[in-house]
Amino acid sequence: MTEWSVTEPRKIPLTDPVKRLQVRVVNGAVNVVGTDESSARVEVSEIEGPPLIVTQEGSTLVVTYEDLHWKGLLKWLDPKGHRRRVVVSVAVPAGAEVEVGAVGAETVISGVRGRTAVRGVTGDTTLVGLRGPVRAETVSGNLEAQSVTGALHVNSVTGDLTVIDGAGSAVKAETVSGDMVIDLDPAAGLDGPPADIRLASVSGEIAIRLPHPADARVQATTTSGSVSSAFDDLRVGGTWGTRSITGTLGAGRGALKATTVSGSIALLRRPEPETEPATGPDGDGDGDGSAASSPTTGKVL
């Protein structure tokens, strides 16, 4: 086992392969990026408070404080009242498993293909281009996931969830009062399994933008909130108080279920891909000078 006690900004190059990364910090920022290399690199650019301990044992790399553990992280308080802050960047092999726990720290994870787990208290989390399964828990920090292709499972209390160009086949999210905005990538489900989207909130609002044409069974219900749908094939109705959006889009291969108690639910529709003019011999449209449109292909959820 190799260990470093970091008390000032420094870089730590590692030569042994790394297959698992664990990072737990308080305040500041964490940046984890997947690379094509087998080893890892750690850079601490700012540090205040007690030493940050960097340990490599076998193929496991750990970056943390001595008194900060994964279990109980969401309820962690500094018992000694130390003021601490750190800005740390870690480059790991793209296939590594990554666990990040952050108390008040901003977290960015990108380019990782292995399993990813994130726990946060108040800091925001950004996930970009992750290909493995992702599980995220947060108390009040917001979470943004962009072009994530692995299954995404999110639990939040008041933090908002935003999914941009959602490309995964499964998204499961639960919040108490956090809002959810889910934007699904039109190209995501062409070659993969149909999507399974399950969203639940108590008072948070839910907005989902679906590709057009879409392919899913839809069931969205709110007890006292409002509902709206941009799809003519779906039914909007319900009894007094309770409102729902139900129906089938396309062949119904995918599934979309959204429930909230007092929040509103909106189903939006992505615009169809723009047609492109074909270029003819005259460089302006097709052979007779007129513009020809290329066919567009739809996408299933």
mmCIF file of N, CA and C in Angstrom, residues 33-78:
data_model
loop_
_atom_site.group_PDB
_atom_site.id
_atom_site.type_symbol
_atom_site.label_atom_id
_atom_site.label_comp_id
_atom_site.label_asym_id
_atom_site.label_seq_id
_atom_site.Cartn_x
_atom_site.Cartn_y
_atom_site.Cartn_z
ATOM 1 N N VAL A 33 -12.260 12.328 -14.554
ATOM 2 C CA VAL A 33 -12.356 12.144 -15.995
ATOM 3 C C VAL A 33 -11.780 10.788 -16.368
ATOM 4 N N GLY A 34 -12.462 10.075 -17.260
ATOM 5 C CA GLY A 34 -11.972 8.790 -17.744
ATOM 6 C C GLY A 34 -11.014 8.981 -18.908
ATOM 7 N N THR A 35 -9.914 8.199 -18.915
ATOM 8 C CA THR A 35 -8.911 8.286 -19.973
ATOM 9 C C THR A 35 -8.632 6.902 -20.546
ATOM 10 N N ASP A 36 -7.804 6.856 -21.569
ATOM 11 C CA ASP A 36 -7.424 5.583 -22.188
ATOM 12 C C ASP A 36 -6.215 4.948 -21.505
ATOM 13 N N GLU A 37 -5.675 5.564 -20.481
ATOM 14 C CA GLU A 37 -4.515 5.035 -19.790
ATOM 15 C C GLU A 37 -4.938 4.045 -18.711
ATOM 16 N N SER A 38 -4.015 3.158 -18.306
ATOM 17 C CA SER A 38 -4.328 2.173 -17.267
ATOM 18 C C SER A 38 -4.073 2.693 -15.865
ATOM 19 N N SER A 39 -3.212 3.696 -15.728
ATOM 20 C CA SER A 39 -2.907 4.278 -14.424
ATOM 21 C C SER A 39 -3.748 5.535 -14.205
ATOM 22 N N ALA A 40 -3.536 6.171 -13.061
ATOM 23 C CA ALA A 40 -4.318 7.352 -12.703
ATOM 24 C C ALA A 40 -3.399 8.511 -12.349
ATOM 25 N N ARG A 41 -3.976 9.708 -12.303
ATOM 26 C CA ARG A 41 -3.259 10.902 -11.882
ATOM 27 C C ARG A 41 -4.156 11.689 -10.935
ATOM 28 N N VAL A 42 -3.557 12.203 -9.877
ATOM 29 C CA VAL A 42 -4.286 13.003 -8.895
ATOM 30 C C VAL A 42 -3.634 14.373 -8.806
ATOM 31 N N GLU A 43 -4.441 15.418 -8.887
ATOM 32 C CA GLU A 43 -3.923 16.777 -8.728
ATOM 33 C C GLU A 43 -4.786 17.523 -7.715
ATOM 34 N N VAL A 44 -4.164 17.987 -6.663
ATOM 35 C CA VAL A 44 -4.835 18.823 -5.677
ATOM 36 C C VAL A 44 -4.386 20.257 -5.938
ATOM 37 N N SER A 45 -5.278 21.103 -6.404
ATOM 38 C CA SER A 45 -4.921 22.474 -6.767
ATOM 39 C C SER A 45 -5.197 23.468 -5.648
ATOM 40 N N GLU A 46 -6.127 23.121 -4.727
ATOM 41 C CA GLU A 46 -6.386 23.973 -3.570
ATOM 42 C C GLU A 46 -6.696 23.072 -2.387
ATOM 43 N N ILE A 47 -6.236 23.461 -1.211
ATOM 44 C CA ILE A 47 -6.555 22.695 -0.006
ATOM 45 C C ILE A 47 -6.488 23.602 1.212
ATOM 46 N N GLU A 48 -7.456 23.441 2.076
ATOM 47 C CA GLU A 48 -7.524 24.176 3.334
ATOM 48 C C GLU A 48 -8.072 23.245 4.391
ATOM 49 N N GLY A 49 -7.468 23.233 5.565
ATOM 50 C CA GLY A 49 -7.938 22.373 6.636
ATOM 51 C C GLY A 49 -7.048 21.160 6.817
ATOM 52 N N PRO A 50 -7.598 20.053 7.342
ATOM 53 C CA PRO A 50 -6.795 18.866 7.631
ATOM 54 C C PRO A 50 -6.256 18.226 6.352
ATOM 55 N N PRO A 51 -5.241 17.383 6.463
ATOM 56 C CA PRO A 51 -4.644 16.749 5.281
ATOM 57 C C PRO A 51 -5.642 15.871 4.532
ATOM 58 N N LEU A 52 -5.483 15.845 3.218
ATOM 59 C CA LEU A 52 -6.222 14.923 2.367
ATOM 60 C C LEU A 52 -5.350 13.685 2.182
ATOM 61 N N ILE A 53 -5.907 12.523 2.443
ATOM 62 C CA ILE A 53 -5.144 11.279 2.391
ATOM 63 C C ILE A 53 -5.410 10.574 1.058
ATOM 64 N N VAL A 54 -4.342 10.331 0.299
ATOM 65 C CA VAL A 54 -4.425 9.608 -0.974
ATOM 66 C C VAL A 54 -3.751 8.255 -0.778
ATOM 67 N N THR A 55 -4.491 7.187 -1.041
ATOM 68 C CA THR A 55 -3.988 5.839 -0.805
ATOM 69 C C THR A 55 -4.241 4.960 -2.023
ATOM 70 N N GLN A 56 -3.226 4.197 -2.429
ATOM 71 C CA GLN A 56 -3.420 3.180 -3.449
ATOM 72 C C GLN A 56 -3.037 1.824 -2.870
ATOM 73 N N GLU A 57 -4.017 0.934 -2.854
ATOM 74 C CA GLU A 57 -3.800 -0.429 -2.390
ATOM 75 C C GLU A 57 -4.270 -1.377 -3.478
ATOM 76 N N GLY A 58 -3.333 -2.042 -4.130
ATOM 77 C CA GLY A 58 -3.677 -2.864 -5.283
ATOM 78 C C GLY A 58 -4.177 -1.980 -6.404
ATOM 79 N N SER A 59 -5.359 -2.286 -6.926
ATOM 80 C CA SER A 59 -5.936 -1.500 -8.016
ATOM 81 C C SER A 59 -6.974 -0.500 -7.535
ATOM 82 N N THR A 60 -7.044 -0.290 -6.218
ATOM 83 C CA THR A 60 -8.011 0.647 -5.636
ATOM 84 C C THR A 60 -7.322 1.927 -5.206
ATOM 85 N N LEU A 61 -7.840 3.058 -5.662
ATOM 86 C CA LEU A 61 -7.314 4.371 -5.317
ATOM 87 C C LEU A 61 -8.352 5.100 -4.469
ATOM 88 N N VAL A 62 -7.930 5.603 -3.293
ATOM 89 C CA VAL A 62 -8.833 6.283 -2.373
ATOM 90 C C VAL A 62 -8.304 7.684 -2.096
ATOM 91 N N VAL A 63 -9.195 8.672 -2.218
ATOM 92 C CA VAL A 63 -8.858 10.065 -1.922
ATOM 93 C C VAL A 63 -9.891 10.568 -0.923
ATOM 94 N N THR A 64 -9.473 10.829 0.341
ATOM 95 C CA THR A 64 -10.457 11.174 1.355
ATOM 96 C C THR A 64 -9.786 11.770 2.580
ATOM 97 N N TYR A 65 -10.604 12.123 3.570
ATOM 98 C CA TYR A 65 -10.137 12.499 4.891
ATOM 99 C C TYR A 65 -10.242 11.289 5.811
ATOM 100 N N GLU A 66 -9.475 11.291 6.862
ATOM 101 C CA GLU A 66 -9.472 10.162 7.787
ATOM 102 C C GLU A 66 -10.825 9.981 8.479
ATOM 103 N N ASP A 67 -11.574 11.084 8.683
ATOM 104 C CA ASP A 67 -12.826 11.003 9.432
ATOM 105 C C ASP A 67 -14.068 11.037 8.553
ATOM 106 N N LEU A 68 -13.910 10.872 7.257
ATOM 107 C CA LEU A 68 -15.052 10.944 6.336
ATOM 108 C C LEU A 68 -15.229 9.607 5.646
ATOM 109 N N HIS A 69 -16.340 8.933 5.931
ATOM 110 C CA HIS A 69 -16.577 7.589 5.416
ATOM 111 C C HIS A 69 -17.814 7.576 4.519
ATOM 112 N N TRP A 70 -17.849 6.606 3.614
ATOM 113 C CA TRP A 70 -18.965 6.496 2.658
ATOM 114 C C TRP A 70 -20.285 6.272 3.389
ATOM 115 N N LYS A 71 -20.273 5.378 4.363
ATOM 116 C CA LYS A 71 -21.480 5.113 5.136
ATOM 117 C C LYS A 71 -21.753 6.296 6.060
ATOM 118 N N GLY A 72 -22.945 6.806 6.027
ATOM 119 C CA GLY A 72 -23.297 7.950 6.851
ATOM 120 C C GLY A 72 -22.879 9.288 6.276
ATOM 121 N N LEU A 73 -22.430 9.303 5.019
ATOM 122 C CA LEU A 73 -21.940 10.542 4.412
ATOM 123 C C LEU A 73 -23.016 11.615 4.347
ATOM 124 N N LEU A 74 -24.249 11.231 4.011
ATOM 125 C CA LEU A 74 -25.303 12.215 3.821
ATOM 126 C C LEU A 74 -25.699 12.906 5.123
ATOM 127 N N LYS A 75 -25.316 12.355 6.254
ATOM 128 C CA LYS A 75 -25.626 12.975 7.543
ATOM 129 C C LYS A 75 -24.361 13.487 8.236
ATOM 130 N N TRP A 76 -23.264 13.599 7.474
ATOM 131 C CA TRP A 76 -21.975 13.901 8.087
ATOM 132 C C TRP A 76 -21.890 15.349 8.550
ATOM 133 N N LEU A 77 -21.324 15.524 9.731
ATOM 134 C CA LEU A 77 -20.969 16.842 10.248
ATOM 135 C C LEU A 77 -19.541 16.773 10.773
ATOM 136 N N ASP A 78 -18.813 17.843 10.637
ATOM 137 C CA ASP A 78 -17.441 17.891 11.138
ATOM 138 C C ASP A 78 -17.479 17.998 12.666
#
